[in-house]
XYZ file of C-alpha atoms in Angstrom:
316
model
C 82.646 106.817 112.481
C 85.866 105.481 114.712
C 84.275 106.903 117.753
C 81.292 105.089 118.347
C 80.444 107.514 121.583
C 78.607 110.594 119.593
C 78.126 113.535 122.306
C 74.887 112.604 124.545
C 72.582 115.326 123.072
C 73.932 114.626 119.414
C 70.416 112.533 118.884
C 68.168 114.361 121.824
C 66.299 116.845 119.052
C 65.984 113.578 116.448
C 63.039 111.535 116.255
C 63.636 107.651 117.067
C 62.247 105.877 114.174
C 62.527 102.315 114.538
C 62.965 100.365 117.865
C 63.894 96.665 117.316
C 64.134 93.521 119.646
C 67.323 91.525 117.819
C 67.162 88.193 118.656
C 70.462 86.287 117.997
C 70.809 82.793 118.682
C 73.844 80.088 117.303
C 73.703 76.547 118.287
C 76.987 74.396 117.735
C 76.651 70.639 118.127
C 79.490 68.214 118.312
C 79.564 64.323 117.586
C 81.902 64.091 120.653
C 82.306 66.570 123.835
C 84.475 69.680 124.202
C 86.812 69.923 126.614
C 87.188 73.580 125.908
C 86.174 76.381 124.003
C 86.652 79.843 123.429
C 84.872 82.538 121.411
C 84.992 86.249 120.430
C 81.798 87.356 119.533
C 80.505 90.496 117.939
C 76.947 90.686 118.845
C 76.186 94.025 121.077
C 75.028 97.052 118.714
C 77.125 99.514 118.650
C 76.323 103.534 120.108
C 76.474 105.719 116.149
C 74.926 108.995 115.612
C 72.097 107.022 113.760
C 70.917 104.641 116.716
C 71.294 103.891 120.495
C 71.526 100.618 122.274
C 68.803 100.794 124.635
C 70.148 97.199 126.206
C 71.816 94.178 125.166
C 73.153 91.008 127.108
C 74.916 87.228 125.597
C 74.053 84.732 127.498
C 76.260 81.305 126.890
C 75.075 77.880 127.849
C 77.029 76.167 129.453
C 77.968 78.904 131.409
C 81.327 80.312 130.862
C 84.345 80.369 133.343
C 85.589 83.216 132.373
C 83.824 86.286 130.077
C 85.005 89.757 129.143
C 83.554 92.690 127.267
C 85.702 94.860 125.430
C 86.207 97.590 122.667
C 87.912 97.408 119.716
C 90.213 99.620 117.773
C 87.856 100.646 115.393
C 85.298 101.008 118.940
C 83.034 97.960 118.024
C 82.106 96.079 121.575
C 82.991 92.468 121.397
C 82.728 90.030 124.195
C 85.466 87.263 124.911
C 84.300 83.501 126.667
C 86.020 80.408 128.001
C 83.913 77.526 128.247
C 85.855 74.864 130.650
C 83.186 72.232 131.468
C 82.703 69.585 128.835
C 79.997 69.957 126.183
C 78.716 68.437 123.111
C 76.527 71.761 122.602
C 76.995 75.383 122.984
C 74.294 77.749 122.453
C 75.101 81.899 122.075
C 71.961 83.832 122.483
C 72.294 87.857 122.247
C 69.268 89.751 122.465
C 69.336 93.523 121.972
C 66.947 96.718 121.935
C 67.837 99.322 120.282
C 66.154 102.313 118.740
C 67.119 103.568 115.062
C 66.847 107.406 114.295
C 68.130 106.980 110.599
C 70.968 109.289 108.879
C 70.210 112.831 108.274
C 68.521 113.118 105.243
C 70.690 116.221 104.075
C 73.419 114.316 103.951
C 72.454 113.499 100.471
C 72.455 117.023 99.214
C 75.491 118.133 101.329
C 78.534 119.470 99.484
C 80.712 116.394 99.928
C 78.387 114.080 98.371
C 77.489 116.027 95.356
C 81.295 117.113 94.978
C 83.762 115.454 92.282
C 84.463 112.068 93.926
C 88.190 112.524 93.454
C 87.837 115.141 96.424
C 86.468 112.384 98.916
C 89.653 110.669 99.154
C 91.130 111.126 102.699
C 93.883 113.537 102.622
C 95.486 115.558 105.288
C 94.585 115.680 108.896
C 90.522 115.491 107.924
C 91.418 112.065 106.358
C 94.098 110.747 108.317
C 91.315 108.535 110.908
C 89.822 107.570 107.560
C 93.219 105.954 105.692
C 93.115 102.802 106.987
C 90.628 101.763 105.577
C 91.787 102.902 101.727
C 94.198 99.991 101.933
C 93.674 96.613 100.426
C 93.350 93.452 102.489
C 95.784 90.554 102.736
C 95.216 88.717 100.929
C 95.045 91.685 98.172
C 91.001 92.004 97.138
C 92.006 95.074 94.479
C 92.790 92.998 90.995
C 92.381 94.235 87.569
C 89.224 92.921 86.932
C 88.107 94.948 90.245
C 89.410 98.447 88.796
C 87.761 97.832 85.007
C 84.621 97.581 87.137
C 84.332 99.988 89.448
C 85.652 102.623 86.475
C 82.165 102.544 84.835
C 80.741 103.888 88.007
C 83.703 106.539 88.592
C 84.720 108.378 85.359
C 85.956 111.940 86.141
C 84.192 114.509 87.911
C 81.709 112.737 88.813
C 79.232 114.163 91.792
C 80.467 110.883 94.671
C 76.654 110.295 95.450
C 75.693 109.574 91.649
C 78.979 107.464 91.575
C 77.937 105.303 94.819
C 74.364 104.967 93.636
C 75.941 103.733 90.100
C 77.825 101.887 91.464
C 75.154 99.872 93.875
C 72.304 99.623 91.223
C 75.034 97.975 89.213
C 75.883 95.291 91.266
C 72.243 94.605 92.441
C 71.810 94.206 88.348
C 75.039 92.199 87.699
C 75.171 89.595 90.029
C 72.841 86.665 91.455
C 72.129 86.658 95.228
C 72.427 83.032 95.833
C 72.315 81.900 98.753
C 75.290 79.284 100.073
C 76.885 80.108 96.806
C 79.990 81.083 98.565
C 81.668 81.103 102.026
C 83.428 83.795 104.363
C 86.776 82.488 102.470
C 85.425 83.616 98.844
C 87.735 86.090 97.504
C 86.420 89.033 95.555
C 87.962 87.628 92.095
C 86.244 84.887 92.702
C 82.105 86.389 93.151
C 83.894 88.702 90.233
C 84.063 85.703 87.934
C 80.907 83.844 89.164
C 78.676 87.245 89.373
C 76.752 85.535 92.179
C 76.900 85.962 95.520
C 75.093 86.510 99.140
C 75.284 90.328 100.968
C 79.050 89.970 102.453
C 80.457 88.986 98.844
C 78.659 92.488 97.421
C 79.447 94.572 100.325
C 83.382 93.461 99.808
C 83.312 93.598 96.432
C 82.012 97.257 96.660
C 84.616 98.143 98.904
C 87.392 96.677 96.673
C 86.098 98.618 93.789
C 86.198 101.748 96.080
C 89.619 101.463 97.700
C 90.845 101.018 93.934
C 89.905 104.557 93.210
C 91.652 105.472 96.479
C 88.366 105.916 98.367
C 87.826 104.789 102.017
C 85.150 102.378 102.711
C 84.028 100.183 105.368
C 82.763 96.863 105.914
C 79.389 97.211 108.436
C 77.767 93.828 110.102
C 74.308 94.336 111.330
C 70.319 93.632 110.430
C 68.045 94.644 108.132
C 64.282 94.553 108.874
C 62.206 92.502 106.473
C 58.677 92.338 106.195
C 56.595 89.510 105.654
C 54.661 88.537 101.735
C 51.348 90.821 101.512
C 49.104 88.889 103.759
C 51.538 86.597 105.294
C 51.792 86.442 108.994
C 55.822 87.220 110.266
C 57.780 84.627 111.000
C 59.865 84.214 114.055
C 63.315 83.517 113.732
C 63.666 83.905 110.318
C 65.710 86.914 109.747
C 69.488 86.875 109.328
C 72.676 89.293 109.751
C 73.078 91.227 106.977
C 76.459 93.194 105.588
C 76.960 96.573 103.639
C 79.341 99.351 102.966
C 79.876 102.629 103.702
C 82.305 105.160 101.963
C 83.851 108.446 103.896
C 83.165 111.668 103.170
C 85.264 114.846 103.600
C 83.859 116.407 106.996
C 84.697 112.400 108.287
C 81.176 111.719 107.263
C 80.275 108.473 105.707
C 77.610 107.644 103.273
C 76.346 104.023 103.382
C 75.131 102.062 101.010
C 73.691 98.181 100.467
C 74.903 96.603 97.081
C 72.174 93.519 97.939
C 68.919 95.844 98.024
C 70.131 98.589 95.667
C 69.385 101.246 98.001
C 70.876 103.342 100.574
C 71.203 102.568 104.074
C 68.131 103.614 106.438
C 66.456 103.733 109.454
C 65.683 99.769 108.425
C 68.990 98.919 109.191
C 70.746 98.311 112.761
C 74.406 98.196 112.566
C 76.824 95.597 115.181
C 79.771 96.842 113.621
C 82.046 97.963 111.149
C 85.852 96.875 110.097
C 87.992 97.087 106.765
C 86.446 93.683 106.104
C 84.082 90.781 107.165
C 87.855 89.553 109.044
C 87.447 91.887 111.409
C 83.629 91.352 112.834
C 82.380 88.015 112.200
C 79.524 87.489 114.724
C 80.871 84.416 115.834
C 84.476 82.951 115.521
C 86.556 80.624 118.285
C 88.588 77.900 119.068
C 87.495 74.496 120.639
C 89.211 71.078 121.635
C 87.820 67.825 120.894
C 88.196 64.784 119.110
C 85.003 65.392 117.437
C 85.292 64.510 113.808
C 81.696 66.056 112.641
C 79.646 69.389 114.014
C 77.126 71.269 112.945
C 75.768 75.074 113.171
C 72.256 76.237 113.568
C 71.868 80.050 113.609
C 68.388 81.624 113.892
C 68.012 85.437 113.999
C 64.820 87.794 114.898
C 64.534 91.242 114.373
C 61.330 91.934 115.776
C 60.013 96.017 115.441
C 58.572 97.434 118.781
C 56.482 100.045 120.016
C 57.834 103.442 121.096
C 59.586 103.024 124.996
C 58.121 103.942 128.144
C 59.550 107.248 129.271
C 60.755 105.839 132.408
C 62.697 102.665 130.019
C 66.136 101.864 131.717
C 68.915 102.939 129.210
C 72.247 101.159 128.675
């Protein structure tokens, strides 16, 4: 999964699944203006093997001076913004289409995921794109406590899918998703000692208990479609990034996985993009300068399903 570009008839022969409108909009508002402010944003779906971005686009208000789109070392897109003119409000708006063919179902009953899960760590030149991400974070995520319980979930020999799927029912069962409960600064120990949580607290504390077996995992930032209560009408607006994990399998396959929703990852889920950690793709991060003692953050997100695409649909 480094290279985001899969060849361009790897998905020609799949059917597309899903197709989603994403709908991402952040509002900052300041008690006093901004002189300046810049932001990195990760907000453009990513090209995988599972999904293509049909189109995407940012648009900033007020308008930025100077804007850049780029690609990251792990080949996530992420777009760069200077806003010069003063402002005591900045709205980011990314809307995206993008159409989902899911994983390959046989990935479950491939050799690598019903193999010993002491073979799926990254060795040799098969591995070596995949090591990065066996090492702990800084500040170190991997504690005692961490090891004791992922071991439940990975005694010896154990087929790596059964160990994964242990290892996600376990957390869904053992901790509280509460929202607001913690912050992008919680540490691992910390949800560890609490058992409660929202998605980017499981997804890292999954990881953590992978990498301490010496397993490679990633941290993914994306959307999940939701549906609405039986006879509700959907609600616009409503939705909200979502975060899971993913561990590598030998063939540089990876398997992922949501901790939140006890389930696997499928064609439900749209991915942004992937890191060793929420560090590395936050949606929205930046610097600004002001005198502004108080601000506040508004962020509403869509993720609206669509109807198949017109043959003749312009492709990004």
């Amino acid at each position: 999964m480094i290279d985001p570009s899969p060849p361009a008839d790897s998905t020609s022969k799949r059917p597309v699944l899903r197709r989603y409108r994403i709908t991402h909009r952040t509002t900052y508002t300041y008690s006093e203006p901004v002189s300046s402010s810049y932001g990195r944003c990760y907000l453009l779906p990513r090209d995988t093997e599972d999904q293509r971005c049909v189109r995407s686009a940012v648009d900033i208000s007020p308008a930025p001076a100077d804007r850049s789109v780029g690609v990251d070392v792990y080949g996530n897109r992420d777009l760069y913004f200077q806003v010069s003119a003063a402002h005591e409000e900045l709205i980011v708006t990314a809307e995206s289409e993008v159409e989902v063919y899911g994983p390959e179902p046989h990935r479950l009953v491939s050799a690598p995921a019903n193999s010993r899960w002491e073979l799926s760590r990254p060795v040799g030149t098969d591995g070596a794109l995949a090591q990065d991400f066996v090492l702990d974070v800084q500040p170190a995520e991997i504690s005692d406590g961490v090891r004791d319980y992922a071991a439940v979930s990975f005694p010896p020999e154990r087929p790596l899918v059964d160990a994964v799927l242990d290892l996600t029912s376990r957390i869904h069962r053992d901790f509280q998703y509460r929202s607001g409960s913690t912050s992008v600064s919680t540490r691992v120990t910390e949800v560890l000692e609490k058992r409660s949580g929202v998605c980017q607290d499981f997804a890292r504390l999954a990881i953590a208990c992978l990498r301490s077996h010496g397993l490679a995992a990633q941290y993914v930032s994306g959307y999940l479609e939701t549906q609405p209560p039986p006879g509700q009408e959907r609600l616009i607006g409503v939705d909200a990034t979502h975060a899971w994990a993913a561990v590598w399998m030998p063939g540089d396959r990876w398997l992922a996985f949501d901790p939140t929703n006890d389930q696997l990852v499928d064609e439900r889920y749209t991915v942004v993009a992937w890191g060793r950690d929420y560090a590395d793709v936050p949606p929205l991060r930046g610097v600004i300068y002001t005198e502004a003692r108080n601000s506040t953050i508004a962020v509403s997100v869509d993720v609206a399903p669509l109807h198949p695409l017109a043959p003749d649909q312009p492709k990004c």
